[in-house]
Coordinates of C-alpha atoms in Angstrom, one line a residue:
Chain F
X18 CA 6.2 34.3 -28.6
X19 CA 2.4 34.5 -28.2
X20 CA 2.1 35.1 -31.9
X21 CA 4.2 32.0 -32.6
X22 CA 2.0 30.0 -30.3
X23 CA -1.2 31.2 -31.9
X24 CA 0.3 30.2 -35.3
X25 CA 1.2 26.8 -34.0
X26 CA -2.2 26.2 -32.6
X27 CA -4.1 27.6 -35.5
X28 CA -3.7 24.1 -37.0
X29 CA -6.6 21.9 -36.1
X30 CA -4.4 18.8 -35.5
X31 CA -2.3 20.8 -33.1
X32 CA -5.4 22.0 -31.2
X33 CA -6.5 18.4 -31.0
X34 CA -3.1 17.4 -29.7
X35 CA -3.3 20.1 -27.0
X36 CA -6.8 19.1 -25.9
X37 CA -5.6 15.5 -25.9
X38 CA -2.6 16.5 -23.8
X39 CA -5.0 18.0 -21.2
X40 CA -7.1 14.8 -20.8
X41 CA -4.2 12.5 -20.9
X42 CA -2.3 14.5 -18.3
X43 CA -5.3 14.5 -16.1
X44 CA -5.7 10.7 -16.2
X45 CA -2.0 9.9 -16.3
X46 CA -1.1 12.3 -13.5
X47 CA -3.7 11.0 -11.1
X48 CA -3.4 7.3 -11.8
X49 CA 0.4 7.6 -12.2
X50 CA 0.7 8.8 -8.6
X51 CA -1.0 5.6 -7.5
X52 CA 1.2 3.6 -9.8
X53 CA 4.4 5.0 -8.2
X54 CA 3.1 4.8 -4.7
X55 CA 2.0 1.2 -5.1
X56 CA 5.2 0.3 -6.9
X57 CA 3.4 -1.2 -9.8
X58 CA 5.4 0.5 -12.5
X59 CA 6.4 -2.9 -13.9
X60 CA 2.8 -4.1 -14.1
X61 CA 1.9 -0.9 -15.9
X62 CA 4.7 -1.5 -18.4
X63 CA 3.4 -5.1 -18.9
X64 CA -0.1 -3.8 -19.5
X65 CA 1.2 -1.3 -22.1
X66 CA 3.2 -3.8 -24.1
X67 CA 0.5 -6.5 -23.8
X68 CA -1.9 -4.0 -25.4
X69 CA 0.1 -4.2 -28.6
X70 CA -1.2 -7.7 -29.1
X71 CA -4.7 -6.2 -29.3
X72 CA -3.5 -3.6 -31.8
X73 CA -2.1 -6.3 -34.1
X74 CA -5.2 -8.6 -33.9
X75 CA -7.7 -5.8 -34.4
X76 CA -5.7 -4.5 -37.4
X77 CA -5.6 -8.0 -39.0
X78 CA -9.3 -8.4 -38.7
X79 CA -9.9 -4.9 -40.0
X80 CA -11.2 -3.5 -36.7
X81 CA -10.3 -0.3 -34.8
X82 CA -6.9 -1.0 -33.2
X83 CA -7.9 1.1 -30.2
X84 CA -10.7 -1.4 -29.4
X85 CA -8.2 -4.2 -29.5
X86 CA -5.8 -2.3 -27.3
X87 CA -8.5 -1.6 -24.8
X88 CA -9.5 -5.2 -24.6
X89 CA -6.0 -6.5 -24.3
X90 CA -4.9 -4.0 -21.7
X91 CA -8.0 -4.7 -19.6
X92 CA -7.6 -8.4 -19.7
X93 CA -3.9 -8.3 -19.0
X94 CA -4.4 -5.8 -16.1
X95 CA -6.9 -8.3 -14.5
X96 CA -4.6 -11.3 -15.0
X97 CA -1.5 -9.6 -13.7
X98 CA -3.4 -8.0 -10.9
X99 CA -4.8 -11.3 -9.7
X100 CA -1.4 -12.9 -9.9
X101 CA 0.1 -10.0 -7.9
X102 CA -2.6 -10.3 -5.2
X103 CA -1.7 -14.0 -4.9
X104 CA 2.0 -13.9 -4.8
X105 CA 4.2 -10.8 -5.4
X106 CA 7.3 -12.9 -6.4
X107 CA 5.3 -15.2 -8.8
X108 CA 3.7 -12.2 -10.5
X109 CA 7.1 -10.7 -11.5
X110 CA 7.8 -13.6 -14.0
X111 CA 4.2 -13.5 -15.3
X112 CA 4.5 -9.8 -16.0
X113 CA 7.6 -10.4 -18.0
X114 CA 6.0 -13.2 -20.0
X115 CA 2.8 -11.3 -20.8
X116 CA 4.9 -8.2 -21.7
X117 CA 6.7 -10.2 -24.4
X118 CA 3.7 -12.3 -25.5
X119 CA 1.7 -9.2 -26.2
X120 CA 4.4 -7.7 -28.3
X121 CA 5.0 -11.0 -30.2
X122 CA 1.3 -11.4 -31.0
X123 CA 1.1 -7.8 -32.2
X124 CA 4.1 -8.1 -34.5
X125 CA 3.0 -11.4 -35.9
X126 CA -0.5 -10.3 -36.8
X127 CA 0.8 -7.1 -38.2
X128 CA 3.2 -8.9 -40.5
X129 CA 0.4 -11.3 -41.6
X130 CA -1.7 -8.3 -42.6
X131 CA -1.3 -7.2 -46.2
X132 CA -1.1 -3.6 -47.4
X133 CA 0.1 -0.3 -46.0
X134 CA 1.1 -0.4 -42.3
X135 CA 3.2 2.7 -41.8
X136 CA 0.7 4.2 -39.4
X137 CA 1.1 1.2 -37.0
X138 CA 4.4 2.8 -36.0
X139 CA 2.2 5.5 -34.3
X140 CA 1.0 3.0 -31.7
X141 CA 4.6 2.2 -30.7
X142 CA 6.0 5.7 -30.7
X143 CA 2.9 8.0 -30.7
X144 CA 1.8 10.5 -33.2
X145 CA 0.1 13.8 -32.7
X146 CA -1.4 13.6 -36.2
X147 CA -3.2 10.5 -35.2
X148 CA -5.5 12.1 -32.6
X149 CA -9.0 11.9 -34.0
X150 CA -12.3 13.2 -32.6
X151 CA -13.3 9.8 -31.4
X152 CA -9.9 9.5 -29.6
X153 CA -10.6 12.8 -27.9
X154 CA -14.0 11.5 -26.7
X155 CA -12.4 8.3 -25.4
X156 CA -9.7 10.4 -23.6
X157 CA -12.3 12.5 -21.9
X158 CA -14.2 9.4 -20.8
X159 CA -11.1 7.8 -19.4
X160 CA -10.0 11.0 -17.5
X161 CA -13.5 11.3 -16.1
X162 CA -13.5 7.6 -14.9
X163 CA -10.0 7.9 -13.3
X164 CA -10.9 11.2 -11.6
X165 CA -14.3 9.9 -10.4
X166 CA -12.8 6.6 -9.1
X167 CA -10.0 8.3 -7.2
X168 CA -12.1 11.1 -5.7
X169 CA -14.8 8.8 -4.5
X170 CA -12.3 6.2 -3.1
X171 CA -9.5 8.5 -2.0
X172 CA -9.3 7.3 1.6
X173 CA -9.7 3.6 0.6
X174 CA -6.9 3.9 -2.0
X175 CA -4.7 5.7 0.4
X176 CA -5.2 2.9 2.9
X177 CA -4.6 0.0 0.5
X178 CA -1.5 1.8 -0.9
X179 CA 0.0 2.4 2.5
X180 CA -1.0 -0.7 4.4
X181 CA -2.6 -3.5 2.6
X182 CA -2.7 -5.8 5.6
X183 CA -4.4 -3.3 7.9
X184 CA -6.9 -2.6 5.1
X185 CA -7.7 -6.3 4.8
X186 CA -8.2 -6.6 8.5
X187 CA -10.7 -3.6 8.3
X188 CA -12.5 -5.6 5.7
X189 CA -12.0 -3.0 2.9
X190 CA -12.6 -4.4 -0.6
X191 CA -8.9 -4.5 -1.2
X192 CA -8.9 -6.8 -4.3
X193 CA -11.7 -5.0 -6.0
X194 CA -10.1 -1.6 -5.5
X195 CA -6.7 -3.0 -6.6
X196 CA -8.0 -4.6 -9.8
X197 CA -10.1 -1.5 -10.7
X198 CA -7.1 0.6 -10.2
X199 CA -5.1 -1.6 -12.6
X200 CA -7.9 -1.6 -15.2
X201 CA -7.8 2.2 -15.1
X202 CA -4.1 2.1 -15.5
X203 CA -4.7 0.0 -18.6
X204 CA -7.3 2.5 -20.0
X205 CA -4.9 5.4 -19.3
X206 CA -2.1 3.6 -21.0
X207 CA -4.2 3.0 -24.2
X208 CA -5.3 6.6 -24.5
X209 CA -1.8 8.0 -23.7
X210 CA -0.5 5.6 -26.4
X211 CA -1.9 8.0 -29.1
X212 CA 0.4 10.8 -27.9
X213 CA 3.6 9.2 -26.8
X214 CA 3.4 5.6 -27.9
X215 CA 3.2 2.2 -26.0
X216 CA 6.9 2.1 -25.5
X217 CA 7.2 5.5 -23.9
X218 CA 3.9 5.6 -22.0
X219 CA 5.4 4.2 -18.9
X220 CA 7.6 7.3 -18.6
X221 CA 4.6 9.6 -18.7
X222 CA 2.9 7.6 -15.9
X223 CA 5.9 7.5 -13.6
X224 CA 8.1 10.5 -14.1
X225 CA 5.7 13.3 -13.1
X226 CA 4.7 11.6 -9.8
X227 CA 8.3 10.7 -9.1
X228 CA 9.3 14.4 -9.4
X229 CA 6.3 15.5 -7.3
X230 CA 7.1 12.9 -4.7
X231 CA 10.5 14.5 -4.2
X232 CA 9.0 17.8 -3.1
X233 CA 5.5 17.2 -1.7
X234 CA 4.3 15.2 1.3
X235 CA 0.6 14.8 0.5
X236 CA -0.9 12.4 -2.0
X237 CA -3.5 14.9 -3.3
X238 CA -0.8 17.5 -3.8
X239 CA 1.3 14.9 -5.6
X240 CA -1.6 14.0 -7.9
X241 CA -2.2 17.7 -8.7
X242 CA 1.5 18.5 -9.4
X243 CA 1.8 15.4 -11.5
X244 CA -1.1 16.5 -13.7
X245 CA 0.4 20.0 -14.1
X246 CA 3.9 18.7 -14.8
X247 CA 2.6 16.1 -17.3
X248 CA 0.6 18.8 -19.1
X249 CA 3.7 21.1 -19.2
X250 CA 5.9 18.4 -20.7
X251 CA 3.2 17.6 -23.3
X252 CA 2.7 21.3 -24.1
X253 CA 6.4 22.2 -24.6
X254 CA 7.0 18.8 -26.2
X255 CA 4.3 19.7 -28.8
X256 CA 5.8 23.1 -29.5
X257 CA 9.3 21.9 -29.8
X258 CA 8.1 19.0 -32.0
X259 CA 6.2 21.3 -34.3
X260 CA 9.2 23.7 -34.8
X261 CA 11.9 21.0 -35.2
X262 CA 9.8 18.5 -37.0
X263 CA 10.8 15.8 -34.6
X264 CA 8.2 13.3 -33.4
X265 CA 6.3 14.6 -30.3
X266 CA 6.4 11.4 -28.1
X267 CA 10.2 11.2 -27.7
X268 CA 10.5 15.0 -27.2
X269 CA 7.9 14.9 -24.4
X270 CA 9.5 12.0 -22.7
X271 CA 13.0 13.5 -23.0
X272 CA 11.7 16.8 -21.5
X273 CA 10.2 14.8 -18.6
X274 CA 13.5 12.9 -18.1
X275 CA 15.6 16.0 -18.1
X276 CA 13.2 17.6 -15.5
X277 CA 13.5 14.4 -13.4
X278 CA 17.3 14.5 -13.4
X279 CA 17.3 18.2 -12.6
X280 CA 14.8 17.6 -9.9
X281 CA 16.7 14.8 -8.2
X282 CA 19.9 16.9 -8.5
X283 CA 18.1 19.8 -6.7
X284 CA 16.9 17.5 -4.0
X285 CA 20.3 15.9 -3.5
X286 CA 21.9 19.4 -3.1
X287 CA 19.1 20.3 -0.7
X288 CA 19.6 17.2 1.4
X289 CA 23.4 17.5 1.5
X290 CA 23.0 21.1 2.7
X291 CA 20.7 20.0 5.5
X292 CA 23.0 17.3 6.8
Chain E
X20 CA -16.6 -18.8 35.6
X21 CA -18.5 -18.5 32.3
X22 CA -16.7 -15.5 30.9
X23 CA -16.4 -15.6 27.1
X24 CA -12.9 -15.8 25.6
X25 CA -12.1 -12.8 23.3
X26 CA -9.7 -15.1 21.4
X27 CA -10.1 -18.8 21.4
X28 CA -7.8 -21.2 19.6
X29 CA -8.5 -25.0 19.7
X30 CA -6.3 -27.8 18.3
X31 CA -5.0 -25.5 15.6
X32 CA -2.5 -26.5 12.9
X33 CA -1.5 -23.9 10.4
X34 CA 1.1 -23.2 7.7
X35 CA 1.8 -22.8 4.0
X36 CA 1.1 -25.6 1.6
X37 CA 3.1 -28.6 2.7
X38 CA 4.9 -26.6 5.4
X39 CA 3.2 -26.7 8.7
X40 CA 4.4 -24.0 10.9
X41 CA 2.1 -24.2 13.9
X42 CA 1.2 -27.5 15.6
X43 CA -1.6 -28.3 18.0
X44 CA -2.0 -24.8 19.3
X45 CA -4.5 -24.2 22.1
X46 CA -5.0 -20.7 23.5
X47 CA -7.7 -18.8 25.3
X48 CA -7.6 -15.1 26.1
X49 CA -10.1 -13.0 28.1
X50 CA -11.2 -9.4 28.3
X51 CA -8.9 -8.3 31.1
X52 CA -5.8 -10.1 29.8
X53 CA -2.5 -8.6 28.8
X54 CA -0.6 -11.5 27.2
X55 CA 2.9 -11.4 26.0
X56 CA 4.0 -14.2 23.6
X57 CA 7.7 -14.7 22.8
X58 CA 9.3 -16.9 20.3
X59 CA 12.3 -17.1 18.0
X60 CA 12.1 -15.8 14.4
X61 CA 10.7 -18.6 12.2
X62 CA 8.9 -20.0 15.2
X63 CA 5.5 -19.2 13.8
X64 CA 4.7 -15.8 15.4
X65 CA 3.7 -14.2 12.1
X66 CA 1.7 -17.3 11.2
X67 CA -0.1 -17.0 14.5
X68 CA -0.9 -13.4 13.9
X69 CA -2.1 -14.1 10.3
X70 CA -4.4 -16.8 11.7
X71 CA -5.8 -14.6 14.4
X72 CA -6.5 -11.8 11.8
X73 CA -8.2 -14.3 9.5
X74 CA -5.6 -13.7 6.8
X75 CA -4.6 -17.4 6.8
X76 CA -7.0 -20.3 7.1
X77 CA -5.9 -23.0 9.6
X78 CA -5.2 -26.5 8.2
X79 CA -7.0 -28.0 11.2
X80 CA -8.7 -26.8 14.3
X81 CA -10.7 -23.6 15.0
X82 CA -10.0 -20.0 15.8
X83 CA -12.6 -17.6 17.0
X84 CA -12.4 -13.9 17.8
X85 CA -15.2 -12.5 20.0
X86 CA -17.0 -15.8 19.4
X87 CA -17.0 -15.4 15.6
X88 CA -14.8 -16.8 12.9
X89 CA -11.6 -14.9 12.6
X90 CA -12.4 -13.2 9.3
X91 CA -15.7 -11.8 10.8
X92 CA -14.4 -11.3 14.4
X93 CA -11.3 -9.4 13.3
X94 CA -13.2 -6.1 13.1
X95 CA -12.9 -6.1 16.9
X96 CA -9.1 -6.4 16.7
X97 CA -7.0 -3.2 16.7
X98 CA -4.0 -4.4 14.8
X99 CA -0.7 -2.6 15.5
X100 CA 1.5 -3.7 12.7
X101 CA 5.3 -3.3 12.5
X102 CA 6.6 -0.2 10.8
X103 CA 8.1 -1.3 7.5
X104 CA 11.2 0.5 6.2
X105 CA 9.5 1.2 2.8
X106 CA 6.6 3.0 4.6
X107 CA 9.1 5.7 5.2
X108 CA 9.0 6.9 1.6
X109 CA 5.2 7.2 1.6
X110 CA 3.9 10.8 1.8
X111 CA 1.2 10.6 4.4
X112 CA 0.3 12.6 7.5
X113 CA -0.3 11.2 11.0
X114 CA -3.9 12.2 10.9
X115 CA -4.5 10.4 7.6
X116 CA -2.9 7.2 9.0
X117 CA -5.1 7.3 12.1
X118 CA -8.1 8.0 9.9
X119 CA -7.6 4.5 8.3
X120 CA -8.9 3.2 11.6
X121 CA -12.3 4.7 10.8
X122 CA -12.7 3.2 7.4
X123 CA -15.5 0.7 6.8
X124 CA -16.3 -1.7 4.0
X125 CA -19.0 0.6 2.8
X126 CA -17.3 3.0 0.3
X127 CA -20.0 5.7 0.8
X128 CA -19.1 5.9 4.4
X129 CA -15.4 6.5 3.6
X130 CA -16.0 9.1 0.9
X131 CA -16.7 11.7 3.5
X132 CA -15.8 10.9 7.1
X133 CA -18.6 11.9 9.5
X134 CA -18.0 14.3 12.4
X135 CA -18.1 11.5 14.9
X136 CA -15.4 9.7 13.0
X137 CA -13.3 12.8 13.2
X138 CA -13.9 13.0 16.9
X139 CA -12.9 9.4 17.3
X140 CA -9.6 10.2 15.4
X141 CA -8.9 13.1 17.8
X142 CA -9.7 11.0 20.8
X143 CA -7.3 8.2 19.5
X144 CA -4.6 10.8 19.0
X145 CA -5.0 12.2 22.5
X146 CA -5.1 8.8 24.1
X147 CA -1.5 8.1 23.0
X148 CA -0.4 11.7 23.5
X149 CA 0.4 12.6 19.9
X150 CA -2.4 15.1 19.2
X151 CA 0.2 17.8 18.4
X152 CA 1.8 15.6 15.7
X153 CA -1.4 15.3 13.7
X154 CA -0.2 17.4 10.7
X155 CA 3.3 15.9 10.6
X156 CA 4.2 13.4 8.0
X157 CA 5.2 9.9 9.1
X158 CA 8.8 10.1 7.8
X159 CA 9.5 13.0 10.2
X160 CA 8.7 10.9 13.3
X161 CA 10.9 8.9 15.6
X162 CA 10.4 5.2 16.0
X163 CA 8.5 5.7 19.3
X164 CA 6.2 8.3 17.8
X165 CA 5.4 6.1 14.8
X166 CA 4.5 3.3 17.2
X167 CA 2.1 5.6 18.9
X168 CA 0.5 6.5 15.6
X169 CA -0.1 2.9 14.8
X170 CA -1.6 2.3 18.3
X171 CA -3.8 5.4 17.7
X172 CA -4.9 4.0 14.4
X173 CA -5.8 0.7 16.1
X174 CA -7.6 2.5 18.9
X175 CA -9.6 4.5 16.3
X176 CA -11.3 1.2 15.3
X177 CA -12.7 1.0 18.9
X178 CA -11.3 -2.4 19.4
X179 CA -12.0 -5.0 22.1
X180 CA -8.5 -6.5 21.6
X181 CA -5.2 -4.8 20.8
X182 CA -2.8 -7.1 18.8
X183 CA 0.7 -5.8 18.7
X184 CA 3.4 -7.3 16.4
X185 CA 6.9 -6.6 17.6
X186 CA 6.0 -3.3 19.2
X187 CA 9.4 -2.4 20.4
X188 CA 11.5 -3.0 17.3
X189 CA 13.0 0.3 16.2
X190 CA 12.0 2.0 19.5
X191 CA 14.6 3.1 22.0
X192 CA 14.4 1.8 25.6
X193 CA 12.9 5.0 27.1
X194 CA 10.2 5.1 24.5
X195 CA 9.5 1.5 25.0
X196 CA 9.0 2.0 28.8
X197 CA 6.6 4.8 28.0
X198 CA 4.9 2.5 25.5
X199 CA 4.4 -0.1 28.2
X200 CA 2.9 2.4 30.6
X201 CA 0.5 3.4 27.9
X202 CA -0.4 -0.2 27.2
X203 CA -1.0 -0.8 30.9
X204 CA -3.5 2.1 30.9
X205 CA -5.3 0.8 27.8
X206 CA -5.5 -2.6 29.4
X207 CA -8.1 -1.1 31.7
X208 CA -10.7 -1.5 29.0
X209 CA -9.0 -3.5 26.2
X210 CA -7.5 -6.9 26.1
X211 CA -3.9 -6.9 24.8
X212 CA -2.0 -9.5 23.0
X213 CA 1.7 -8.7 22.3
X214 CA 3.9 -10.9 20.2
X215 CA 7.7 -10.5 19.9
X216 CA 10.9 -12.3 19.3
X217 CA 12.6 -10.2 21.8
X218 CA 12.4 -11.2 25.4
X219 CA 13.4 -7.7 26.5
X220 CA 10.3 -6.5 24.7
X221 CA 8.1 -8.2 27.2
X222 CA 8.1 -6.0 30.2
X223 CA 6.8 -6.5 33.7
X224 CA 3.5 -4.9 32.6
X225 CA 2.3 -8.0 30.9
X226 CA 0.0 -10.0 33.1
X227 CA 0.8 -13.4 31.6
X228 CA 3.4 -14.8 29.3
X229 CA 3.8 -17.6 26.8
X230 CA 6.2 -19.1 24.3
X231 CA 5.5 -19.8 20.7
X232 CA 7.8 -22.1 18.6
X233 CA 5.8 -24.4 16.4
X234 CA 3.9 -25.2 19.5
X235 CA 2.4 -22.7 21.9
X236 CA 3.1 -23.0 25.6
X237 CA 0.8 -20.9 27.6
X238 CA -0.6 -21.7 31.0
X239 CA -1.9 -18.2 32.0
X240 CA 1.0 -17.6 34.3
X241 CA 3.2 -14.6 34.8
X242 CA 6.3 -16.6 34.9
X243 CA 8.2 -18.6 32.3
X244 CA 8.7 -22.0 34.0
X245 CA 11.6 -24.3 33.1
X246 CA 8.9 -26.7 31.8
X247 CA 7.5 -24.1 29.5
X248 CA 11.0 -23.3 28.2
X249 CA 11.7 -26.9 27.6
X250 CA 8.4 -27.5 25.9
X251 CA 8.8 -24.3 23.9
X252 CA 12.2 -25.4 22.7
X253 CA 14.1 -22.6 21.0
X254 CA 12.7 -20.0 23.3
X255 CA 15.7 -20.2 25.7
X256 CA 18.1 -19.2 22.9
X257 CA 16.6 -15.7 22.9
X258 CA 16.3 -15.8 26.6
X259 CA 20.0 -16.4 27.2
X260 CA 21.2 -14.3 24.3
X261 CA 19.6 -11.2 25.7
X262 CA 21.0 -11.9 29.2
X263 CA 17.9 -10.7 31.1
X264 CA 16.2 -14.0 32.1
X265 CA 15.6 -12.6 35.6
X266 CA 12.7 -10.5 34.3
X267 CA 10.5 -13.5 33.7
X268 CA 12.2 -16.5 35.3
X269 CA 10.7 -17.6 38.6
X270 CA 12.2 -16.6 41.9
X271 CA 13.4 -13.2 40.7
X272 CA 11.9 -9.8 41.0
X273 CA 12.1 -7.0 38.4
X274 CA 11.8 -4.1 40.8
X275 CA 15.4 -3.0 40.8
X276 CA 15.1 -2.0 37.1
X277 CA 12.5 0.6 37.8
X278 CA 13.5 4.2 38.1

């Protein structure tokens, strides 16, 4: 077993993928807990899909698609966040619209681009082969930003997540915190996109915290468990993907989904035994 | 008689876009007051609370809290919100909820709570008698215990005014009696404004009572006069429906309900 693993991770791209898994799990686990607790899973999905517009445009103009994705995800996070702050019901429609517009722009610009485009699939479904050195640096940076922001503002974030009105009455910077949180969701989505792809990234953000929420009653514990679970899913996903030659992204997400189903089953049994 | 009002509302109109919910509201409240305001759902209670908390700008008129504009003066208000059903899912301890009362706009202050903040949290927990629940999570508590947590959180802000929104919803009658005893004690040093749709929620402990239904009828009296009921149209519906008008209607005493 150990020998097998050392063979698998003797390949540089697999080592890169493992390091990437660590940084992505750190960012996604921590910010994902806030996403689930604030019930902004749909905004996060909107941000992820809107980012594809940036991928397409950057690709058309011969720029790095990651830069395009970062710009689009940040701008869409701010627009959707501002709309959400104004009216929760109005934002719902806007999220759906921006979700589709981003995808449409991305697809149109990619079809306008001449030449070989097979690797663009990797932005949709992820690719462990795609993780480069500069990607790793970006992932490290995003993980550091997320961790720094959440540690420094932990009590503020807890307050606005739990009771926005009370936080406003206490004159906490609710809008600033909320929008910063969404921008960090956007950055996390973009770096996680390299591993699991835009379409599946929302599962990586929401499933580990959802499992942790079943079994733990403290937000810090939920964040920690989410990071650990997310890393385990990525690790075993990579190993299975390497041995079966199936793409890593879907394997990771399917592992997470199976864990989620088992976990809710365990919880249901536990609850029914109690009552 | 030049005491300063803790909450002062003058000729206030408020609502949402074209929809005016509150008309021509005048209201003054002082440091020793314990005011109960009742009104039917949709009568503008929530709008009144939002205006007092500076969350909604009035269309016309003025509102001051401790002599300042509501958005500035609200730091003196200990707001006791209603417990929302969805809060139940949120994994948070009693201590962490009460700690929200110590947060300030300055993020450096909130990064590490100082020892005097922690002392204030302990004091607030003790004042409502829930110090032994500090480690528990909110979803393990009864309705009455949760209400005490929210009062503790409000007390942790060291308020001049306590503003309670439907304090007895999801609280059984025994807990709600204890709640009123607690509020009567707190009224020694804090002005209390209590707003509810439920007439039974307004106990004999309140010092004065008023009616809110588009207009606010408040004359600083303990009793709900027929004139107030008529002017505050809509109020009598709740009054009759709950079948306990003798609590606040003139000419009756409430004594026989005490145990």
